[in-house]
PDB file of C-alpha atoms in Angstrom:
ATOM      1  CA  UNK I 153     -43.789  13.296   6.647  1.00 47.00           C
ATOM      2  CA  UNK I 154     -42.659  14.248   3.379  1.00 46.00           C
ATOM      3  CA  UNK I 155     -39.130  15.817   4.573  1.00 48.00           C
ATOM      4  CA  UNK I 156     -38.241  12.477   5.832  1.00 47.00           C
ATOM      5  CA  UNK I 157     -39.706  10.630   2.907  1.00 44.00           C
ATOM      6  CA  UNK I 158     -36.832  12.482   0.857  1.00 42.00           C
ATOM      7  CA  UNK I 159     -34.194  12.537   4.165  1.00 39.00           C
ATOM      8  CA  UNK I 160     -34.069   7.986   3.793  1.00 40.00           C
ATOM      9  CA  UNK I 161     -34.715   8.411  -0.121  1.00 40.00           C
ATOM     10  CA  UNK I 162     -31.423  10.622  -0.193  1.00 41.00           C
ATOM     11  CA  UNK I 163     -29.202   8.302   2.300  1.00 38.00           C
ATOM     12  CA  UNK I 164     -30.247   5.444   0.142  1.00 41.00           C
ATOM     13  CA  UNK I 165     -28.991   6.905  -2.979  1.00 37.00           C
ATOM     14  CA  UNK I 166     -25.955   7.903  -1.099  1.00 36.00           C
ATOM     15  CA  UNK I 167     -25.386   4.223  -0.077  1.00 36.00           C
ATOM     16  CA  UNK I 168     -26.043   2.894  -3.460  1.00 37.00           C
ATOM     17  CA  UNK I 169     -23.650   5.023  -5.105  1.00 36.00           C
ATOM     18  CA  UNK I 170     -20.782   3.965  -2.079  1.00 36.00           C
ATOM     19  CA  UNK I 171     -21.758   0.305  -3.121  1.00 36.00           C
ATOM     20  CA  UNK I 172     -21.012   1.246  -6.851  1.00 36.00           C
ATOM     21  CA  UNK I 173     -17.973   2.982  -6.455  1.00 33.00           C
ATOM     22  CA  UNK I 174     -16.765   0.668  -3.364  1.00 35.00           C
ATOM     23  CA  UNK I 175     -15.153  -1.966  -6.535  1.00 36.00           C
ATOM     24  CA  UNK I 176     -13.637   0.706  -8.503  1.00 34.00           C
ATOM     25  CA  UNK I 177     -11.251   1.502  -5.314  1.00 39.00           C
ATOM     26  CA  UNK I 178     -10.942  -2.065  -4.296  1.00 44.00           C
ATOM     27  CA  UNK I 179      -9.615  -2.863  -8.311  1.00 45.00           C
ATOM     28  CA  UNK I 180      -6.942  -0.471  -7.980  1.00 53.00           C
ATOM     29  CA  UNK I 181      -5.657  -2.666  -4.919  1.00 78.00           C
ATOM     30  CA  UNK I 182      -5.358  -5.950  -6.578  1.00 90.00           C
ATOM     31  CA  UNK I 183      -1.061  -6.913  -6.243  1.00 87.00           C
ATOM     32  CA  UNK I 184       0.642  -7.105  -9.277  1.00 85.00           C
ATOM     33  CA  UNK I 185       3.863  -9.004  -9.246  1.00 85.00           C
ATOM     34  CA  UNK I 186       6.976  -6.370 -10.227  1.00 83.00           C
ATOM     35  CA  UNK I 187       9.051  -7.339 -13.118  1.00 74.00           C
ATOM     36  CA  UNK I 188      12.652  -8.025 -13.174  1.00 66.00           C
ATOM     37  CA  UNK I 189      14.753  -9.446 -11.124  1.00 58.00           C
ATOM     38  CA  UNK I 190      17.298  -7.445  -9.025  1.00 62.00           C
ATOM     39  CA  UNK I 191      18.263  -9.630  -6.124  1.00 62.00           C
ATOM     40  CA  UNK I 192      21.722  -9.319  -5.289  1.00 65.00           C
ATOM     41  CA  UNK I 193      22.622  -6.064  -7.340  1.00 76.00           C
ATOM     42  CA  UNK I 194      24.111  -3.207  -5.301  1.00 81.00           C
ATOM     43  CA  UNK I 195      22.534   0.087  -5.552  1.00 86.00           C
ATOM     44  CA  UNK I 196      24.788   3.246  -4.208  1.00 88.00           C
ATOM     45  CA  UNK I 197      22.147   5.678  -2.832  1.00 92.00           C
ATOM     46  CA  UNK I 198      23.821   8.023  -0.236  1.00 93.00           C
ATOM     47  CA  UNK I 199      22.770   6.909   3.381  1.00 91.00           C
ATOM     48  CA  UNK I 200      24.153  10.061   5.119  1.00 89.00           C
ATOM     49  CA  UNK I 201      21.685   9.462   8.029  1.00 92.00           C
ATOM     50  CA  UNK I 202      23.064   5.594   8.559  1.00 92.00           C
ATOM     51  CA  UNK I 203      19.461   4.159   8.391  1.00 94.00           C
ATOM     52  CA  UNK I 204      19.984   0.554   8.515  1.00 95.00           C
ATOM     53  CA  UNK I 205      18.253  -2.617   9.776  1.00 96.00           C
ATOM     54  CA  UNK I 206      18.780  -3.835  13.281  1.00 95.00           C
ATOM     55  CA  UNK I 207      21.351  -6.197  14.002  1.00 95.00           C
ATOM     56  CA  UNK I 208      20.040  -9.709  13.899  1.00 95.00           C
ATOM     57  CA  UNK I 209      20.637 -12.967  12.745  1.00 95.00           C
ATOM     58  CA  UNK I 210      18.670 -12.972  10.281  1.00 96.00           C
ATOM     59  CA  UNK I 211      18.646 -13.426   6.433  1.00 96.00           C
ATOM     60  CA  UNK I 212      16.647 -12.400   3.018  1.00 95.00           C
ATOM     61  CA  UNK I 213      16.776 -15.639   1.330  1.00 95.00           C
ATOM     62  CA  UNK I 214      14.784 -14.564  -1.653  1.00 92.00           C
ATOM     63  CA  UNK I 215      12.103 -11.933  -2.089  1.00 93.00           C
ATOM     64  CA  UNK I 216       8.939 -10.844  -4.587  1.00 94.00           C
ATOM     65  CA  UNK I 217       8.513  -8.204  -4.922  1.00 95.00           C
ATOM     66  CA  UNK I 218       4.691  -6.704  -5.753  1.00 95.00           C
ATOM     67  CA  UNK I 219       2.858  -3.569  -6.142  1.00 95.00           C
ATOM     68  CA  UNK I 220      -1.007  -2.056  -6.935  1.00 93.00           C
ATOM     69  CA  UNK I 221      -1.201   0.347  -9.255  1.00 92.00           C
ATOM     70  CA  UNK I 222      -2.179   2.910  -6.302  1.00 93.00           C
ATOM     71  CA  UNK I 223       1.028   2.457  -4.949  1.00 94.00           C
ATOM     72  CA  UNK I 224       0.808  -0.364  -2.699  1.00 95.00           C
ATOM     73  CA  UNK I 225       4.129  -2.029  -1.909  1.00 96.00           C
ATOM     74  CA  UNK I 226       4.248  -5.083  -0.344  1.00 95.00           C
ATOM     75  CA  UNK I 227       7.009  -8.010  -0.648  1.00 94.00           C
ATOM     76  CA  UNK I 228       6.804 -11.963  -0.027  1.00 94.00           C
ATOM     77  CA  UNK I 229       9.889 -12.448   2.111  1.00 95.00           C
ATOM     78  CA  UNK I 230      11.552 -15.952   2.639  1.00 96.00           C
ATOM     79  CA  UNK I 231      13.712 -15.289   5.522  1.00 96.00           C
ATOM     80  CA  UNK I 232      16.375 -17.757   7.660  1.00 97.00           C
ATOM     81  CA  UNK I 233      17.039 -17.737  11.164  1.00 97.00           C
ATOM     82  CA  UNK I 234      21.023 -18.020  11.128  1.00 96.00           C
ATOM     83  CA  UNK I 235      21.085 -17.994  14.915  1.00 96.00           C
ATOM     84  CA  UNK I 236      21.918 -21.009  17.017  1.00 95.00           C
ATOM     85  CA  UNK I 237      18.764 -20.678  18.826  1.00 95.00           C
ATOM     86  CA  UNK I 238      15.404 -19.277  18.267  1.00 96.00           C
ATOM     87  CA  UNK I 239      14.982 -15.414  17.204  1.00 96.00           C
ATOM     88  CA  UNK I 240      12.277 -13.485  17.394  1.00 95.00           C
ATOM     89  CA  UNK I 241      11.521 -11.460  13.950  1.00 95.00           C
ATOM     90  CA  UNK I 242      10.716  -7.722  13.921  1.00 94.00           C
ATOM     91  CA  UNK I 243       9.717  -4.964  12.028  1.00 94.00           C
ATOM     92  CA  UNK I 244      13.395  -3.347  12.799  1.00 94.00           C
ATOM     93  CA  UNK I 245      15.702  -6.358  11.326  1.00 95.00           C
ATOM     94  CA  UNK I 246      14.289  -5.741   7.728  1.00 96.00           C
ATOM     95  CA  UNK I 247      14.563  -2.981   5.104  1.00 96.00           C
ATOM     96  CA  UNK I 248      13.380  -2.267   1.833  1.00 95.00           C
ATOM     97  CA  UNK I 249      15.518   0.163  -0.307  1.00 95.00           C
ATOM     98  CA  UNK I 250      13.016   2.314  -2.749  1.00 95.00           C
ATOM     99  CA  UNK I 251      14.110   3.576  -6.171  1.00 94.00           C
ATOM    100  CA  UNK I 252      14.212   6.936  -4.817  1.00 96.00           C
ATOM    101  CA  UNK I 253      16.808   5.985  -2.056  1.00 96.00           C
ATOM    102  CA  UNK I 254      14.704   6.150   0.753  1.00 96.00           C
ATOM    103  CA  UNK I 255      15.081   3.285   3.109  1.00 96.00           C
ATOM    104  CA  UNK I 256      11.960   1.836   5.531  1.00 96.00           C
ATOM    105  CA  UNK I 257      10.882  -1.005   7.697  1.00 96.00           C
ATOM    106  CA  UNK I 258       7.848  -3.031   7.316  1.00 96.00           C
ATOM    107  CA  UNK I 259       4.810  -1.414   8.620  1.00 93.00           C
ATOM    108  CA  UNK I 260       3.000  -4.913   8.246  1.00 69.00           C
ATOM    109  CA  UNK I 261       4.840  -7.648  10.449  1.00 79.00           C
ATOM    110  CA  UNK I 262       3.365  -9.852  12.865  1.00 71.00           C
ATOM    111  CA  UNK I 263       4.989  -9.230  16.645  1.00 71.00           C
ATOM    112  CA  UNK I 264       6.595 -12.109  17.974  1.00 75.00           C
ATOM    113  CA  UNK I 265       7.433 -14.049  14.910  1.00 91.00           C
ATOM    114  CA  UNK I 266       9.945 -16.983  16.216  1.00 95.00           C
ATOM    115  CA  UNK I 267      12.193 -18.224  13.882  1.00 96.00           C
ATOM    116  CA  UNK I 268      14.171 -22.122  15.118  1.00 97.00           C
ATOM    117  CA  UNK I 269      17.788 -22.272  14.788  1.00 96.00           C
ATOM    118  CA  UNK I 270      18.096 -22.510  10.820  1.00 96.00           C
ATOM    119  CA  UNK I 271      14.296 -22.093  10.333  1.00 97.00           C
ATOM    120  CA  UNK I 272      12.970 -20.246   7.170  1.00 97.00           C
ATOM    121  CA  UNK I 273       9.531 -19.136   6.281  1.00 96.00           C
ATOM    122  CA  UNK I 274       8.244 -17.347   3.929  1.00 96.00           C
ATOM    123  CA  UNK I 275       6.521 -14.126   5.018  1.00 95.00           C
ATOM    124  CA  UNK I 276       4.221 -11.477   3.409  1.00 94.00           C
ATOM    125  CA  UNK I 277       5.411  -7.651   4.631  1.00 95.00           C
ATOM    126  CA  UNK I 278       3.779  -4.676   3.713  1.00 95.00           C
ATOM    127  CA  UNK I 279       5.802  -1.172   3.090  1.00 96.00           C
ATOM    128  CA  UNK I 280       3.075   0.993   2.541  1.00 95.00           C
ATOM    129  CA  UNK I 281       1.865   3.370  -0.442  1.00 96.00           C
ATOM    130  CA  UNK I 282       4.444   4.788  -2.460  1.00 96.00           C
ATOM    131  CA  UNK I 283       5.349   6.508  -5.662  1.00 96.00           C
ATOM    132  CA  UNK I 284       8.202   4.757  -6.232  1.00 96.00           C
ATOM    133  CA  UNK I 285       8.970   0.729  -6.137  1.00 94.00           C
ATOM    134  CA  UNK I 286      11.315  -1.199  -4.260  1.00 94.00           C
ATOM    135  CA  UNK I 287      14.137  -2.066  -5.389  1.00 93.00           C
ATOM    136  CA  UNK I 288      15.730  -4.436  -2.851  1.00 92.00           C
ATOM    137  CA  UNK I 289      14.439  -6.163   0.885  1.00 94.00           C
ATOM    138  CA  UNK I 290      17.318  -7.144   3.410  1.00 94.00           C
ATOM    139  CA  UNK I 291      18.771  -7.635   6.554  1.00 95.00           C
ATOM    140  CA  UNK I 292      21.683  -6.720   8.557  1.00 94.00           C
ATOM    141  CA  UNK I 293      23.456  -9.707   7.279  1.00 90.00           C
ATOM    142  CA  UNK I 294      22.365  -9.083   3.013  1.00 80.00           C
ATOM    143  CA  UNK I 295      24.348  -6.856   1.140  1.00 56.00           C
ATOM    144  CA  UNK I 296      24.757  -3.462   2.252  1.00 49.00           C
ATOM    145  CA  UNK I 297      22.339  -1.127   0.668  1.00 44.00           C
TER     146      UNK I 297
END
């Protein structure tokens, strides 16, 4: 009787101290807006392995980009359908270019996102943790990065 006494006295300290700490991790997620403006700057990283977006119709309008300080990096994307016809968004036709080069599709994007001829929307994407930031979001028809 005592053993299990101090077997639920010890789980209940353990879940009291995962209830404690569970804010502390969840602070370090809150999105902070990045600073600065770079939209429409070219940046000339090598791309020796061609990594681009899909070809689509699509295009970056405008972007934000924002980041937790654990690395987070996620961008609010408003993006145009330049088709004449509907298009159907994914992960593939968009790229973010980090400060370190690297280039990567969203990992959060909703499947089957249909976009009207000439429709835009504003979408939020996320890239991921990362040690570095991003430094631009586009398209096959943006700037190439």
């Amino acid at each position: 009787m005592m053993k299990q006494s101090y077997f639920y006295i010890g789980i209940n300290v353990l879940l009291s101290s995962l209830f404690i700490s569970a804010p502390l991790h969840a602070s370090n997620e809150v999105l902070s807006v990045d600073r600065g403006s770079l939209q429409g700057m070219e940046f000339m990283f090598e791309n020796d392995a061609k990594i681009t977006p899909k070809n689509s119709n699509f295009t970056v309008v405008n972007s934000v980009l924002m980041s937790s300080e654990a690395g987070t990096r996620v961008a609010v994307v408003t993006i145009r359908n330049d088709a004449t016809g509907s298009r159907i968004l994914q992960a593939e036709h968009i790229m973010a270019l980090f400060a370190d080069g690297k280039r990567l599709s969203p990992i959060g994007l909703s499947d089957n996102l249909k976009l009207e001829d000439g429709e835009q929307r504003s979408i939020t994407i996320s890239f991921g943790a990362d040690d570095f930031p991003i430094l631009a979001i586009y398209t096959s028809n943006n700037l190439n990065h």
